[in-house]
Amino acid sequence: MAGDRLSWAGLLKWSLSYVDGAGPSRAISEEERRWLAEAVERHMMVDVVSRMREIALLMSTPPAVLEAQGITHDDIEGLLSELQVHVESIDMANDLHSVGGLVPVIKYLRNSNARIRAKAADVVTTVVQNNPTSQQLVMEASGFEPLLSNFRSDPDLTARTKALGALSSLIRNNRPGVAAFRLANGYTGLRDALNSESARFQRKALSLIHYLLSESHSDCSVFAQLGFPHLMMRLASSDDSGVREAALGGLLELARDTTLGKRSLLAEHDRLRWLLRRRMESIRTMTPEDLDAAREERQLVDSLWIACYNEPSMLRNEGLLVLPGEESLEQPPDVAGRFFEPMRQASARRAPPVERSDPGDETGGGLILLLGPAPDGGSNSQRR
């Protein structure tokens, strides 16, 4: 070993001496174990950065050159998938710009291939989620504009949905991002999403709506003026439980608003009362298993009824709000927010991903050699 550089041939020989059966094995000391772990970690970090630079170089290459070398859309999509694994580590996410990879990823948001646009949005989502540094870098690199454009008008529904997910991660706890979203009237895109036939698209839109409503009372008035209460009442009867609960959560945020938000609900007094009674009747006929699964919906319906009519709901009066064995909830659950809970939990566990071993990288060669199989997903830092 010279300095911090590790002789991997020597390490391999040393490791094999314990498993080749040529002699009696002995236990590895704690000092040796720690040295090996640190050496591997240093090598992995260097390899990840090097690989990210290679991918960035390839993505920065003119499309005509890539096509001449036989690199296909599938290859590019695979590289983006690999890059997404690498940036699961918050350090690697913040390094993406310095290695020259962030701007090419943003450019791929405008690619002619819908799958590449969608995958580029996935990478942006991973880079910016719960990461103020990368949120700022993406905003400065003009990443907001193509995401908003794709969210609003991409002809491919999957690409639109992925762009919305990336936008949500970009502007959460990011005041400049929220301000840009408001200034660009992103609300109309959310309204279009609620009018779509895709439950997944609707859930993502409702999640962002819930966040905006909970962050600013002024947004309650805007959403009310744009007719969102009527749309959310319709979705509160959706066959998809996630859409239904998220819509009820949005209505509850409006009901708690003391300005135009609540007045807009009371303006549709009869429709809202009919909707809530219908949901309660449906809950009353549920099996015990379905009742357990609908716990969040029960809490939301009851809270919304109290907020609008200042009296206990039928569910509370009949003992269906808190079932035997359940704990009473002081506040209704953050239903829309739970769609982002897996991302929040995983971000707390973010750690440098385990880089794959790729002996083919040592052979050198042209750009075509930069292509390699995506990692096998064994990293502890994965969030999917």
Coordinates of C-alpha atoms in Angstrom, one line a residue:
M1 CA 0.0 0.0 0.0
A2 CA 1.4 3.5 -0.9
G3 CA -0.2 6.2 1.1
D4 CA -4.0 5.8 0.9
R5 CA -3.9 3.8 -2.3
L6 CA -4.8 0.2 -1.8
S7 CA -3.3 -2.7 -3.7
W8 CA -6.4 -4.6 -4.7
A9 CA -4.4 -7.5 -6.0
G10 CA -2.7 -7.8 -2.6
L11 CA -6.1 -7.4 -0.8
L12 CA -7.5 -10.2 -2.9
K13 CA -4.6 -12.5 -2.2
W14 CA -4.8 -11.7 1.5
S15 CA -8.6 -12.4 1.6
L16 CA -8.3 -15.6 -0.4
S17 CA -5.8 -16.9 2.1
Y18 CA -8.6 -17.3 4.6
V19 CA -11.0 -19.2 2.3
D20 CA -8.9 -21.3 -0.1
G21 CA -8.7 -24.3 2.2
A22 CA -4.9 -24.4 1.8
G23 CA -4.2 -23.9 5.5
P24 CA -6.0 -23.6 8.8
S25 CA -8.2 -20.6 9.0
R26 CA -8.1 -18.2 11.8
A27 CA -10.5 -15.5 13.0
I28 CA -9.9 -12.0 11.6
S29 CA -9.0 -9.6 14.3
E30 CA -11.1 -6.6 15.0
E31 CA -8.3 -4.3 13.8
E32 CA -8.0 -6.2 10.5
R33 CA -11.7 -6.2 10.1
R34 CA -11.9 -2.4 10.6
W35 CA -9.0 -1.9 8.2
L36 CA -10.6 -4.0 5.5
A37 CA -14.0 -2.2 5.9
E38 CA -12.4 1.2 5.7
A39 CA -10.3 0.3 2.7
V40 CA -13.3 -1.1 0.8
E41 CA -15.3 2.0 1.7
R42 CA -12.6 4.3 0.4
H43 CA -12.4 2.4 -2.8
M44 CA -16.2 2.3 -3.2
M45 CA -16.4 6.1 -2.8
V46 CA -13.7 6.7 -5.4
D47 CA -15.3 4.2 -7.8
V48 CA -18.7 5.8 -7.5
V49 CA -17.4 9.3 -8.3
S50 CA -15.4 7.9 -11.2
R51 CA -18.4 6.1 -12.6
M52 CA -20.6 9.2 -12.2
R53 CA -18.0 11.2 -14.2
E54 CA -18.1 8.5 -16.9
I55 CA -21.9 8.6 -17.1
A56 CA -21.8 12.4 -17.1
L57 CA -19.3 12.4 -20.0
L58 CA -21.5 10.0 -22.0
M59 CA -24.7 12.0 -21.4
S60 CA -22.9 15.2 -22.4
T61 CA -21.9 13.7 -25.8
P62 CA -23.9 14.8 -28.8
P63 CA -26.7 12.4 -29.7
A64 CA -25.3 11.9 -33.2
V65 CA -22.0 10.6 -31.8
L66 CA -23.8 8.3 -29.4
E67 CA -26.0 6.9 -32.2
A68 CA -22.9 6.3 -34.4
Q69 CA -21.4 4.2 -31.6
G70 CA -24.6 2.1 -31.4
I71 CA -25.8 3.6 -28.1
T72 CA -29.6 3.3 -27.9
H73 CA -32.4 4.9 -25.9
D74 CA -32.5 1.7 -23.8
D75 CA -28.8 2.2 -23.0
I76 CA -29.3 5.8 -21.9
E77 CA -32.3 4.8 -19.8
G78 CA -30.1 2.1 -18.2
L79 CA -27.4 4.7 -17.4
L80 CA -29.9 7.0 -15.8
S81 CA -31.2 4.1 -13.7
E82 CA -27.6 3.4 -12.6
L83 CA -27.0 7.0 -11.8
Q84 CA -30.2 7.1 -9.7
V85 CA -28.8 4.3 -7.5
H86 CA -25.5 6.3 -7.1
V87 CA -27.2 9.5 -6.0
E88 CA -29.2 7.7 -3.3
S89 CA -26.3 8.9 -1.1
I90 CA -26.8 12.5 -0.2
D91 CA -23.1 13.2 -0.7
M92 CA -23.2 11.7 -4.2
A93 CA -26.3 13.6 -4.9
N94 CA -24.6 16.9 -4.1
D95 CA -21.5 15.8 -6.1
L96 CA -23.6 15.2 -9.2
H97 CA -23.2 18.8 -10.3
S98 CA -19.5 19.0 -9.6
V99 CA -18.8 15.9 -11.8
G100 CA -20.7 17.4 -14.6
G101 CA -23.8 15.2 -14.4
L102 CA -26.6 17.5 -13.3
V103 CA -27.0 19.6 -16.4
P104 CA -27.1 16.6 -18.7
V105 CA -29.8 15.0 -16.6
I106 CA -31.9 18.2 -16.8
K107 CA -31.4 18.3 -20.5
Y108 CA -32.7 14.7 -20.8
L109 CA -36.0 16.0 -19.4
R110 CA -36.5 17.4 -22.9
N111 CA -35.5 14.3 -24.7
S112 CA -37.7 13.0 -27.5
N113 CA -38.1 9.6 -25.8
A114 CA -40.8 9.5 -23.2
R115 CA -39.1 6.8 -21.1
I116 CA -35.9 8.8 -20.9
R117 CA -37.8 11.9 -19.9
A118 CA -39.5 9.9 -17.1
K119 CA -36.3 8.3 -15.9
A120 CA -34.5 11.7 -15.9
A121 CA -37.3 13.0 -13.6
D122 CA -36.7 10.0 -11.4
V123 CA -33.1 10.9 -11.0
V124 CA -34.0 14.5 -10.2
T125 CA -36.5 13.3 -7.6
T126 CA -33.8 11.2 -5.9
V127 CA -31.2 14.1 -6.0
V128 CA -33.4 16.8 -4.5
Q129 CA -35.6 15.0 -2.0
N130 CA -34.9 16.3 1.5
N131 CA -31.8 17.9 0.2
P132 CA -31.7 21.7 0.3
T133 CA -28.2 21.9 -1.4
S134 CA -29.3 20.0 -4.4
Q135 CA -32.7 21.7 -4.5
Q136 CA -30.8 25.0 -4.9
L137 CA -28.5 23.5 -7.6
V138 CA -31.4 22.2 -9.6
M139 CA -33.1 25.6 -9.4
E140 CA -30.0 27.4 -10.5
A141 CA -29.5 25.0 -13.4
S142 CA -33.0 25.8 -14.7
G143 CA -34.4 22.4 -13.8
F144 CA -37.7 23.8 -12.6
E145 CA -38.9 24.9 -16.1
P146 CA -38.7 21.5 -17.9
L147 CA -40.2 19.7 -15.0
L148 CA -43.2 22.1 -14.9
S149 CA -43.6 21.9 -18.7
N150 CA -43.6 18.0 -18.6
F151 CA -46.0 18.0 -15.7
R152 CA -48.4 20.2 -17.5
S153 CA -48.3 19.0 -21.0
D154 CA -46.1 15.9 -21.6
P155 CA -48.1 13.6 -24.0
D156 CA -46.9 10.6 -22.0
L157 CA -48.9 10.1 -18.8
T158 CA -46.0 8.3 -17.0
A159 CA -43.6 11.2 -17.9
R160 CA -46.2 13.7 -16.6
T161 CA -46.6 11.8 -13.3
K162 CA -42.8 11.4 -12.8
A163 CA -42.3 15.2 -13.5
L164 CA -45.0 16.0 -10.8
G165 CA -43.1 13.7 -8.4
A166 CA -39.9 15.5 -9.1
L167 CA -41.5 18.9 -8.7
S168 CA -43.0 17.9 -5.4
S169 CA -39.6 16.9 -4.1
L170 CA -38.0 20.0 -5.5
I171 CA -40.3 22.6 -3.9
R172 CA -41.0 21.0 -0.5
N173 CA -39.4 23.1 2.2
N174 CA -38.0 25.2 -0.5
R175 CA -39.4 28.7 -0.5
P176 CA -37.9 29.8 -3.9
G177 CA -39.4 26.6 -5.4
V178 CA -42.8 27.2 -4.0
A179 CA -42.7 30.8 -5.1
A180 CA -41.7 29.7 -8.6
F181 CA -44.6 27.2 -8.7
R182 CA -47.1 29.9 -7.7
L183 CA -45.7 32.4 -10.1
A184 CA -46.0 29.9 -13.0
N185 CA -49.5 29.1 -11.9
G186 CA -48.8 25.4 -11.3
Y187 CA -52.2 25.2 -9.7
T188 CA -53.8 24.7 -13.1
G189 CA -51.6 21.6 -13.7
L190 CA -52.7 20.2 -10.4
R191 CA -56.3 20.8 -11.4
D192 CA -55.8 18.9 -14.7
A193 CA -54.2 16.1 -12.7
L194 CA -57.3 15.8 -10.5
N195 CA -59.4 15.6 -13.7
S196 CA -57.3 12.8 -15.1
E197 CA -58.3 9.1 -15.1
S198 CA -55.0 8.0 -13.4
A199 CA -55.3 7.3 -9.7
R200 CA -51.5 7.5 -9.4
F201 CA -51.4 11.0 -11.0
Q202 CA -54.3 12.0 -8.8
R203 CA -52.6 10.8 -5.6
K204 CA -49.4 12.7 -6.4
A205 CA -51.3 15.9 -7.1
L206 CA -53.4 15.6 -4.0
S207 CA -50.2 15.1 -1.9
L208 CA -48.7 18.3 -3.3
I209 CA -52.0 20.1 -2.8
H210 CA -52.1 18.9 0.9
Y211 CA -48.6 20.3 1.4
L212 CA -49.3 23.7 -0.2
L213 CA -52.6 24.0 1.8
S214 CA -50.9 23.2 5.1
E215 CA -48.0 25.6 4.4
S216 CA -50.0 28.7 3.5
H217 CA -53.5 30.1 4.2
S218 CA -53.3 32.2 1.1
D219 CA -53.2 29.0 -1.0
C220 CA -56.5 27.9 0.6
S221 CA -58.1 30.9 -1.0
V222 CA -56.5 30.3 -4.4
F223 CA -57.5 26.6 -4.4
A224 CA -61.0 27.6 -3.5
Q225 CA -61.3 30.1 -6.2
L226 CA -60.1 27.6 -8.8
G227 CA -62.8 25.1 -7.9
F228 CA -60.6 22.5 -6.1
P229 CA -63.2 21.9 -3.4
H230 CA -65.7 20.5 -6.0
L231 CA -63.0 18.3 -7.5
M232 CA -61.9 17.0 -4.2
M233 CA -65.5 16.2 -3.2
R234 CA -65.8 14.1 -6.3
L235 CA -62.5 12.3 -5.6
A236 CA -63.5 11.6 -2.0
S237 CA -65.8 9.0 -3.5
S238 CA -63.1 7.4 -5.6
D239 CA -62.8 3.6 -5.8
D240 CA -59.1 4.1 -4.9
S241 CA -58.7 4.3 -1.1
G242 CA -55.5 6.4 -1.4
V243 CA -57.2 9.0 -3.6
R244 CA -60.2 9.0 -1.4
E245 CA -58.2 9.6 1.8
A246 CA -56.0 12.2 0.2
A247 CA -59.0 14.1 -1.1
L248 CA -60.6 14.0 2.4
G249 CA -57.4 15.3 3.8
G250 CA -57.4 18.2 1.4
L251 CA -61.0 19.1 2.2
L252 CA -60.1 19.0 5.9
E253 CA -57.3 21.6 5.3
L254 CA -59.8 23.8 3.5
A255 CA -62.4 23.4 6.3
R256 CA -59.8 24.5 8.9
D257 CA -59.1 27.7 7.0
T258 CA -60.9 30.7 8.4
T259 CA -61.0 32.6 5.1
L260 CA -62.3 31.7 1.7
G261 CA -61.4 28.1 2.0
K262 CA -64.0 27.1 4.5
R263 CA -66.6 29.4 3.0
S264 CA -66.2 27.7 -0.3
L265 CA -67.0 24.4 1.4
L266 CA -70.1 25.8 3.1
A267 CA -71.3 27.1 -0.2
E268 CA -71.7 23.5 -1.2
H269 CA -73.2 22.6 2.1
D270 CA -75.8 20.1 0.8
R271 CA -73.3 18.3 -1.5
L272 CA -70.7 18.0 1.3
R273 CA -73.2 16.8 3.8
W274 CA -74.5 14.2 1.4
L275 CA -70.9 13.1 0.6
L276 CA -69.9 12.6 4.2
R277 CA -73.1 10.8 5.0
R278 CA -72.5 8.5 2.1
R279 CA -69.0 7.7 3.2
M280 CA -70.2 7.0 6.8
E281 CA -72.9 4.7 5.5
S282 CA -70.3 2.9 3.4
I283 CA -68.1 2.6 6.5
R284 CA -70.9 1.2 8.6
T285 CA -71.4 -1.7 6.2
M286 CA -67.7 -2.7 6.1
T287 CA -66.3 -6.0 7.4
P288 CA -64.0 -5.9 10.4
E289 CA -61.0 -6.3 8.2
D290 CA -62.1 -3.4 5.9
L291 CA -62.9 -1.2 8.9
D292 CA -59.3 -1.7 10.2
A293 CA -57.9 -0.8 6.8
A294 CA -60.2 2.3 6.7
R295 CA -59.0 3.7 10.0
E296 CA -57.5 6.9 8.4
E297 CA -60.7 7.4 6.4
R298 CA -62.8 7.1 9.5
Q299 CA -60.7 9.7 11.3
L300 CA -60.8 12.1 8.4
V301 CA -64.6 11.8 7.8
D302 CA -65.3 12.4 11.5
S303 CA -62.8 15.4 11.7
L304 CA -64.3 16.9 8.5
W305 CA -67.8 16.6 9.9
I306 CA -66.9 18.3 13.2
A307 CA -65.0 21.1 11.4
C308 CA -68.0 21.9 9.1
Y309 CA -71.0 21.2 11.4
N310 CA -69.6 21.5 14.9
E311 CA -71.2 18.2 16.1
P312 CA -70.0 14.6 16.5
S313 CA -70.4 12.4 13.4
M314 CA -72.4 9.2 13.1
L315 CA -69.2 7.2 13.3
R316 CA -68.3 8.7 16.7
N317 CA -71.9 8.2 18.1
E318 CA -72.0 4.5 17.0
G319 CA -68.5 3.6 18.2
L320 CA -67.0 3.2 14.8
L321 CA -64.4 6.0 15.1
V322 CA -62.1 4.1 17.5
L323 CA -62.5 0.3 17.4
P324 CA -61.6 -2.0 20.3
G325 CA -57.8 -2.3 20.5
E326 CA -57.2 1.0 18.6
E327 CA -55.7 4.1 20.2
S328 CA -57.6 7.3 19.9
L329 CA -55.9 9.9 17.7
E330 CA -55.9 13.4 18.9
Q331 CA -55.4 14.7 15.4
P332 CA -56.4 13.1 12.1
P333 CA -53.4 11.4 10.3
D334 CA -51.3 13.2 7.7
V335 CA -52.9 11.1 5.0
A336 CA -51.5 12.9 2.0
G337 CA -48.2 13.2 3.6
R338 CA -47.9 9.4 4.1
F339 CA -47.4 9.0 0.4
F340 CA -44.0 10.7 1.0
E341 CA -43.3 8.9 4.2
P342 CA -41.2 6.1 2.6
M343 CA -39.0 8.8 1.1
R344 CA -38.6 10.6 4.4
Q345 CA -37.7 7.5 6.2
A346 CA -35.2 6.4 3.6
S347 CA -33.6 9.8 3.5
A348 CA -32.8 9.5 7.2
R349 CA -30.9 6.3 6.4
R350 CA -29.0 7.8 3.4
A351 CA -25.5 6.4 3.2
P352 CA -23.0 6.0 0.4
P353 CA -24.2 3.2 -1.9
V354 CA -22.2 0.0 -2.3
E355 CA -20.6 0.3 -5.8
R356 CA -20.6 -2.7 -8.0
S357 CA -17.3 -4.3 -9.1
D358 CA -16.8 -3.8 -12.8
P359 CA -13.5 -5.3 -14.1
G360 CA -14.4 -4.2 -17.6
D361 CA -13.8 -0.6 -16.6
E362 CA -10.1 -1.3 -16.4
T363 CA -9.9 -2.1 -20.1
G364 CA -10.1 1.5 -21.2
G365 CA -11.5 2.2 -24.7
G366 CA -13.9 4.7 -26.2
L367 CA -17.2 6.0 -25.1
I368 CA -19.0 2.7 -25.9
L369 CA -17.0 1.1 -23.0
L370 CA -18.7 3.5 -20.6
L371 CA -21.9 1.5 -20.8
G372 CA -22.2 -1.2 -18.1
P373 CA -24.9 -3.1 -16.4
A374 CA -26.9 -1.3 -13.7
P375 CA -26.0 -2.1 -10.1
D376 CA -27.8 -5.1 -8.7
G377 CA -29.6 -2.9 -6.1
G378 CA -27.8 -4.4 -3.1
S379 CA -27.1 -1.0 -1.6
N380 CA -28.4 -0.2 1.9
S381 CA -29.2 3.3 0.8
Q382 CA -31.8 2.4 -1.7
R383 CA -35.3 3.8 -1.2
R384 CA -37.3 1.9 -3.7

